[in-house]
């Protein structure tokens, strides 16, 4: 009898508690990968406001790096096997 330890992967694939990223949910996995990408970009781009998230481009899940200000430096074309797409985000209009 298998007892669950509270993780979605416990007892399923032999990985340790929390040892693998669930790649069945691709957008969810991309969010995790995106955090690491964002952390690698922020020190090189202190004047840019950066965001990251999953986006579906031509039926393929990609990472979208959004930015306000200067175009970020050092953005790779792919990250962990997924394409990276840049998107300039316009700041909201000033309130009257």
Short mmCIF file of N, CA, C and O in Angstrom, two decimals:
data_model
loop_
_atom_site.label_atom_id
_atom_site.label_comp_id
_atom_site.label_asym_id
_atom_site.label_seq_id
_atom_site.Cartn_x
_atom_site.Cartn_y
_atom_site.Cartn_z
N UNK A 1 0.84 -1.18 0.00
CA UNK A 1 0.00 0.00 0.00
C UNK A 1 0.88 1.24 0.00
O UNK A 1 1.81 1.37 0.77
N UNK A 2 0.61 2.17 -0.92
CA UNK A 2 1.38 3.40 -1.05
C UNK A 2 0.67 4.49 -0.28
O UNK A 2 -0.53 4.70 -0.42
N UNK A 3 1.45 5.21 0.53
CA UNK A 3 0.90 6.33 1.30
C UNK A 3 1.41 7.63 0.69
O UNK A 3 2.61 7.78 0.46
N UNK A 4 0.52 8.54 0.41
CA UNK A 4 0.90 9.82 -0.15
C UNK A 4 1.54 10.69 0.90
O UNK A 4 1.10 10.74 2.04
N UNK A 5 2.60 11.38 0.52
CA UNK A 5 3.28 12.29 1.43
C UNK A 5 2.88 13.74 1.18
O UNK A 5 3.50 14.65 1.67
N UNK A 6 1.86 13.94 0.38
CA UNK A 6 1.36 15.28 0.14
C UNK A 6 1.84 15.91 -1.15
O UNK A 6 1.42 17.00 -1.49
N UNK A 7 2.73 15.28 -1.87
CA UNK A 7 3.23 15.82 -3.13
C UNK A 7 2.52 15.14 -4.29
O UNK A 7 2.16 13.97 -4.21
N UNK A 8 2.36 15.87 -5.40
CA UNK A 8 1.72 15.28 -6.57
C UNK A 8 2.60 14.21 -7.22
O UNK A 8 2.13 13.42 -8.00
N UNK A 9 3.91 14.21 -6.89
CA UNK A 9 4.80 13.23 -7.50
C UNK A 9 5.18 12.10 -6.55
O UNK A 9 5.81 11.15 -6.96
N UNK A 10 4.81 12.20 -5.28
CA UNK A 10 5.20 11.17 -4.31
C UNK A 10 4.62 9.82 -4.70
O UNK A 10 3.43 9.67 -4.92
N UNK A 11 5.49 8.83 -4.78
CA UNK A 11 5.04 7.48 -5.07
C UNK A 11 4.61 7.26 -6.50
O UNK A 11 4.15 6.19 -6.85
N UNK A 12 4.73 8.27 -7.36
CA UNK A 12 4.26 8.16 -8.73
C UNK A 12 5.37 7.73 -9.66
O UNK A 12 5.25 6.77 -10.41
N UNK A 13 6.49 8.44 -9.63
CA UNK A 13 7.55 8.17 -10.59
C UNK A 13 8.89 7.88 -9.93
O UNK A 13 9.91 7.86 -10.58
N UNK A 14 8.91 7.66 -8.63
CA UNK A 14 10.14 7.33 -7.95
C UNK A 14 11.00 8.52 -7.59
O UNK A 14 12.07 8.38 -7.03
N UNK A 15 10.54 9.73 -7.92
CA UNK A 15 11.33 10.91 -7.58
C UNK A 15 11.16 11.22 -6.10
O UNK A 15 10.22 10.80 -5.45
N UNK A 16 12.12 11.95 -5.59
CA UNK A 16 12.03 12.34 -4.18
C UNK A 16 10.91 13.36 -4.01
O UNK A 16 10.37 13.88 -4.98
N UNK A 17 10.58 13.67 -2.80
CA UNK A 17 9.52 14.63 -2.50
C UNK A 17 9.80 15.95 -3.21
O UNK A 17 10.78 16.63 -2.93
N UNK A 18 8.97 16.30 -4.17
CA UNK A 18 9.12 17.55 -4.90
C UNK A 18 10.31 17.56 -5.84
O UNK A 18 10.80 18.61 -6.20
N UNK A 19 10.79 16.41 -6.25
CA UNK A 19 12.02 16.32 -7.03
C UNK A 19 11.87 16.62 -8.51
O UNK A 19 12.87 16.83 -9.18
N UNK A 20 10.68 16.66 -9.03
CA UNK A 20 10.50 16.91 -10.46
C UNK A 20 9.44 17.96 -10.69
O UNK A 20 8.50 18.09 -9.93
N UNK A 21 9.60 18.67 -11.81
CA UNK A 21 8.58 19.63 -12.21
C UNK A 21 7.55 18.88 -13.03
O UNK A 21 7.89 18.12 -13.93
N UNK A 22 6.29 19.09 -12.74
CA UNK A 22 5.21 18.44 -13.46
C UNK A 22 5.10 19.06 -14.85
O UNK A 22 4.60 20.17 -15.02
N UNK A 23 5.59 18.36 -15.87
CA UNK A 23 5.57 18.91 -17.22
C UNK A 23 4.28 18.58 -17.97
O UNK A 23 4.14 18.93 -19.13
N UNK A 24 3.34 17.93 -17.31
CA UNK A 24 2.04 17.71 -17.93
C UNK A 24 1.33 19.05 -18.08
O UNK A 24 0.66 19.31 -19.07
N UNK A 25 1.51 19.92 -17.11
CA UNK A 25 0.94 21.26 -17.15
C UNK A 25 2.02 22.21 -17.68
O UNK A 25 2.75 22.82 -16.91
N UNK A 26 2.16 22.31 -19.00
CA UNK A 26 3.24 23.08 -19.62
C UNK A 26 3.22 24.55 -19.20
O UNK A 26 4.27 25.08 -18.81
N UNK A 27 2.08 25.26 -19.22
CA UNK A 27 2.12 26.65 -18.77
C UNK A 27 2.60 26.79 -17.32
O UNK A 27 3.35 27.71 -17.00
N UNK A 28 2.22 25.87 -16.47
CA UNK A 28 2.68 25.91 -15.08
C UNK A 28 4.17 25.71 -14.97
O UNK A 28 4.85 26.38 -14.18
N UNK A 29 4.72 24.80 -15.75
CA UNK A 29 6.16 24.57 -15.76
C UNK A 29 6.89 25.79 -16.32
O UNK A 29 7.96 26.17 -15.82
N UNK A 30 6.31 26.43 -17.33
CA UNK A 30 6.95 27.61 -17.91
C UNK A 30 7.01 28.76 -16.92
O UNK A 30 7.95 29.56 -16.95
N UNK A 31 6.03 28.86 -16.04
CA UNK A 31 6.07 29.90 -15.01
C UNK A 31 7.28 29.69 -14.12
O UNK A 31 8.01 30.63 -13.79
N UNK A 32 7.54 28.44 -13.75
CA UNK A 32 8.71 28.13 -12.91
C UNK A 32 10.00 28.45 -13.66
O UNK A 32 10.91 29.08 -13.12
N UNK A 33 10.09 28.03 -14.92
CA UNK A 33 11.27 28.33 -15.72
C UNK A 33 11.43 29.83 -15.90
O UNK A 33 12.54 30.36 -15.93
N UNK A 34 10.30 30.53 -16.06
CA UNK A 34 10.32 31.97 -16.27
C UNK A 34 10.88 32.73 -15.08
O UNK A 34 11.54 33.76 -15.25
N UNK A 35 10.62 32.25 -13.87
CA UNK A 35 11.16 32.91 -12.68
C UNK A 35 12.69 32.88 -12.73
O UNK A 35 13.35 33.89 -12.47
N UNK A 36 13.25 31.73 -13.08
CA UNK A 36 14.71 31.62 -13.17
C UNK A 36 15.26 32.54 -14.28
O UNK A 36 16.30 33.17 -14.11
N UNK A 37 14.55 32.61 -15.39
CA UNK A 37 14.97 33.50 -16.49
C UNK A 37 14.95 34.95 -16.03
O UNK A 37 15.89 35.70 -16.25
N UNK A 38 13.88 35.34 -15.36
CA UNK A 38 13.75 36.71 -14.87
C UNK A 38 14.87 37.05 -13.89
O UNK A 38 15.46 38.13 -13.97
N UNK A 39 15.18 36.13 -13.00
CA UNK A 39 16.25 36.36 -12.02
C UNK A 39 17.61 36.51 -12.70
O UNK A 39 18.47 37.23 -12.21
N UNK A 40 17.81 35.83 -13.83
CA UNK A 40 19.09 35.96 -14.54
C UNK A 40 19.16 37.27 -15.33
O UNK A 40 20.24 37.79 -15.56
N UNK A 41 18.01 37.82 -15.73
CA UNK A 41 18.00 39.05 -16.52
C UNK A 41 18.01 40.32 -15.68
O UNK A 41 18.56 41.35 -16.11
N UNK A 42 17.42 40.29 -14.51
CA UNK A 42 17.27 41.51 -13.70
C UNK A 42 18.59 42.20 -13.35
O UNK A 42 18.68 43.43 -13.47
N UNK A 43 19.65 41.48 -12.96
CA UNK A 43 20.89 42.19 -12.62
C UNK A 43 21.51 42.95 -13.81
O UNK A 43 22.15 43.98 -13.62
N UNK A 44 21.31 42.45 -15.02
CA UNK A 44 21.87 43.09 -16.22
C UNK A 44 21.00 44.23 -16.74
O UNK A 44 21.42 44.98 -17.62
N UNK A 45 19.78 44.32 -16.23
CA UNK A 45 18.82 45.30 -16.74
C UNK A 45 18.12 46.03 -15.59
O UNK A 45 16.90 45.96 -15.44
N UNK A 46 18.88 46.79 -14.78
CA UNK A 46 18.27 47.42 -13.61
C UNK A 46 17.27 48.53 -13.94
O UNK A 46 16.41 48.84 -13.12
N UNK A 47 17.35 49.11 -15.15
CA UNK A 47 16.45 50.22 -15.50
C UNK A 47 15.21 49.77 -16.25
O UNK A 47 14.35 50.58 -16.55
N UNK A 48 15.11 48.48 -16.54
CA UNK A 48 13.94 47.96 -17.26
C UNK A 48 13.02 47.25 -16.28
O UNK A 48 13.48 46.56 -15.37
N UNK A 49 11.74 47.46 -16.46
CA UNK A 49 10.75 46.73 -15.67
C UNK A 49 10.40 45.47 -16.46
O UNK A 49 9.87 45.57 -17.57
N UNK A 50 10.72 44.29 -15.91
CA UNK A 50 10.56 43.03 -16.63
C UNK A 50 9.45 42.19 -16.04
O UNK A 50 9.21 42.21 -14.84
N UNK A 51 8.80 41.43 -16.91
CA UNK A 51 7.82 40.43 -16.49
C UNK A 51 7.97 39.23 -17.41
O UNK A 51 8.54 39.33 -18.49
N UNK A 52 7.48 38.09 -16.98
CA UNK A 52 7.60 36.88 -17.79
C UNK A 52 6.36 36.02 -17.57
O UNK A 52 5.76 36.04 -16.50
N UNK A 53 5.98 35.29 -18.63
CA UNK A 53 4.84 34.41 -18.52
C UNK A 53 4.74 33.51 -19.74
O UNK A 53 5.40 33.74 -20.76
N UNK A 54 3.94 32.45 -19.63
CA UNK A 54 3.76 31.55 -20.77
C UNK A 54 2.84 32.19 -21.81
O UNK A 54 1.93 32.93 -21.48
N UNK A 55 3.12 31.90 -23.08
CA UNK A 55 2.29 32.40 -24.17
C UNK A 55 2.27 31.33 -25.26
O UNK A 55 3.25 30.64 -25.49
N UNK A 56 1.13 31.19 -25.91
CA UNK A 56 0.97 30.24 -26.99
C UNK A 56 1.22 30.95 -28.32
O UNK A 56 0.50 31.88 -28.68
N UNK A 57 2.29 30.55 -29.04
CA UNK A 57 2.65 31.17 -30.32
C UNK A 57 2.60 30.08 -31.40
O UNK A 57 3.37 29.13 -31.34
N UNK A 58 1.70 30.23 -32.35
CA UNK A 58 1.54 29.25 -33.43
C UNK A 58 1.38 27.82 -32.91
O UNK A 58 1.94 26.87 -33.44
N UNK A 59 0.64 27.68 -31.81
CA UNK A 59 0.36 26.36 -31.25
C UNK A 59 1.47 25.78 -30.40
O UNK A 59 1.39 24.63 -29.98
N UNK A 60 2.52 26.56 -30.12
CA UNK A 60 3.65 26.09 -29.32
C UNK A 60 3.79 26.99 -28.10
O UNK A 60 3.79 28.23 -28.22
N UNK A 61 3.95 26.38 -26.91
CA UNK A 61 4.13 27.16 -25.70
C UNK A 61 5.52 27.76 -25.67
O UNK A 61 6.52 27.09 -25.89
N UNK A 62 5.59 29.08 -25.40
CA UNK A 62 6.83 29.83 -25.34
C UNK A 62 6.83 30.67 -24.07
O UNK A 62 5.80 30.82 -23.42
N UNK A 63 7.99 31.24 -23.76
CA UNK A 63 8.09 32.20 -22.68
C UNK A 63 8.08 33.60 -23.27
O UNK A 63 8.83 33.88 -24.21
N UNK A 64 7.24 34.46 -22.72
CA UNK A 64 7.18 35.85 -23.18
C UNK A 64 7.80 36.74 -22.11
O UNK A 64 7.37 36.72 -20.96
N UNK A 65 8.82 37.49 -22.49
CA UNK A 65 9.44 38.46 -21.59
C UNK A 65 8.89 39.82 -21.98
O UNK A 65 9.14 40.31 -23.09
N UNK A 66 8.13 40.42 -21.08
CA UNK A 66 7.60 41.75 -21.29
C UNK A 66 8.51 42.77 -20.62
O UNK A 66 9.12 42.47 -19.59
N UNK A 67 8.63 43.94 -21.22
CA UNK A 67 9.51 44.95 -20.63
C UNK A 67 8.96 46.35 -20.85
O UNK A 67 8.28 46.62 -21.83
N UNK A 68 9.23 47.22 -19.89
CA UNK A 68 8.97 48.65 -20.01
C UNK A 68 10.32 49.33 -19.90
O UNK A 68 11.15 48.96 -19.08
N UNK A 69 10.54 50.33 -20.71
CA UNK A 69 11.82 51.03 -20.71
C UNK A 69 12.72 50.48 -21.80
O UNK A 69 12.26 50.10 -22.88
N UNK A 70 14.02 50.40 -21.51
CA UNK A 70 14.99 49.93 -22.49
C UNK A 70 14.81 48.45 -22.76
O UNK A 70 14.47 47.67 -21.87
N UNK A 71 15.09 48.05 -24.01
CA UNK A 71 15.03 46.63 -24.35
C UNK A 71 16.08 45.89 -23.52
O UNK A 71 17.24 46.30 -23.45
N UNK A 72 15.69 44.81 -22.87
CA UNK A 72 16.63 44.11 -21.98
C UNK A 72 17.80 43.48 -22.73
O UNK A 72 17.66 43.01 -23.85
N UNK A 73 18.96 43.49 -22.08
CA UNK A 73 20.17 42.90 -22.63
C UNK A 73 20.28 41.45 -22.20
O UNK A 73 19.86 41.08 -21.10
N UNK A 74 20.86 40.63 -23.06
CA UNK A 74 21.16 39.25 -22.68
C UNK A 74 19.99 38.29 -22.70
O UNK A 74 20.06 37.23 -22.07
N UNK A 75 18.91 38.64 -23.38
CA UNK A 75 17.76 37.74 -23.45
C UNK A 75 18.09 36.61 -24.43
O UNK A 75 18.37 36.86 -25.60
N UNK A 76 18.04 35.35 -23.97
CA UNK A 76 18.35 34.24 -24.88
C UNK A 76 17.21 33.99 -25.85
O UNK A 76 16.07 34.39 -25.61
N UNK A 77 17.51 33.33 -26.96
CA UNK A 77 16.45 32.99 -27.92
C UNK A 77 15.64 31.81 -27.43
O UNK A 77 14.50 31.62 -27.84
N UNK A 78 16.24 30.98 -26.57
CA UNK A 78 15.49 29.88 -25.95
C UNK A 78 15.97 29.70 -24.51
O UNK A 78 17.10 30.06 -24.17
N UNK A 79 15.08 29.16 -23.69
CA UNK A 79 15.37 28.94 -22.27
C UNK A 79 14.77 27.60 -21.88
O UNK A 79 13.59 27.37 -22.00
N UNK A 80 15.63 26.68 -21.46
CA UNK A 80 15.21 25.33 -21.06
C UNK A 80 14.41 24.64 -22.17
O UNK A 80 13.41 23.98 -21.92
N UNK A 81 14.83 24.88 -23.42
CA UNK A 81 14.19 24.22 -24.55
C UNK A 81 12.94 24.90 -25.07
O UNK A 81 12.27 24.36 -25.95
N UNK A 82 12.62 26.08 -24.56
CA UNK A 82 11.42 26.80 -25.01
C UNK A 82 11.84 28.15 -25.58
O UNK A 82 12.70 28.83 -25.05
N UNK A 83 11.19 28.51 -26.68
CA UNK A 83 11.47 29.79 -27.34
C UNK A 83 11.14 30.95 -26.42
O UNK A 83 10.16 30.90 -25.67
N UNK A 84 11.93 32.01 -26.49
CA UNK A 84 11.69 33.22 -25.71
C UNK A 84 11.31 34.34 -26.67
O UNK A 84 11.98 34.58 -27.66
N UNK A 85 10.20 35.01 -26.37
CA UNK A 85 9.66 36.08 -27.20
C UNK A 85 9.68 37.37 -26.39
O UNK A 85 9.26 37.38 -25.23
N UNK A 86 10.18 38.46 -26.98
CA UNK A 86 10.18 39.77 -26.33
C UNK A 86 8.93 40.55 -26.70
O UNK A 86 8.47 40.51 -27.83
N UNK A 87 8.39 41.28 -25.72
CA UNK A 87 7.21 42.11 -25.97
C UNK A 87 7.36 43.42 -25.19
O UNK A 87 7.51 43.41 -23.98
N UNK A 88 7.33 44.54 -25.93
CA UNK A 88 7.38 45.83 -25.28
C UNK A 88 6.01 46.16 -24.71
O UNK A 88 5.01 46.05 -25.41
N UNK A 89 5.98 46.51 -23.45
CA UNK A 89 4.73 46.86 -22.78
C UNK A 89 4.70 48.37 -22.59
O UNK A 89 5.62 48.95 -22.00
N UNK A 90 3.67 48.99 -23.11
CA UNK A 90 3.54 50.44 -22.97
C UNK A 90 3.07 50.76 -21.55
O UNK A 90 2.18 50.10 -21.03
N UNK A 91 3.65 51.78 -20.94
CA UNK A 91 3.18 52.17 -19.61
C UNK A 91 1.76 52.70 -19.67
O UNK A 91 1.33 53.23 -20.69
N UNK A 92 1.02 52.54 -18.59
CA UNK A 92 -0.35 53.04 -18.59
C UNK A 92 -0.36 54.58 -18.71
O UNK A 92 0.57 55.24 -18.26
N UNK A 93 -1.38 55.13 -19.32
CA UNK A 93 -1.44 56.59 -19.47
C UNK A 93 -1.55 57.24 -18.09
O UNK A 93 -2.15 56.68 -17.17
N UNK A 94 -0.98 58.42 -17.95
CA UNK A 94 -1.07 59.10 -16.64
C UNK A 94 -2.52 59.46 -16.32
O UNK A 94 -3.28 59.82 -17.21
N UNK A 95 -2.87 59.33 -15.07
CA UNK A 95 -4.24 59.66 -14.68
C UNK A 95 -4.41 61.18 -14.66
O UNK A 95 -3.50 61.93 -14.32
N UNK A 96 -5.58 61.61 -15.04
CA UNK A 96 -5.85 63.05 -15.17
C UNK A 96 -6.14 63.69 -13.85
O UNK A 96 -6.49 63.24 -12.89
#
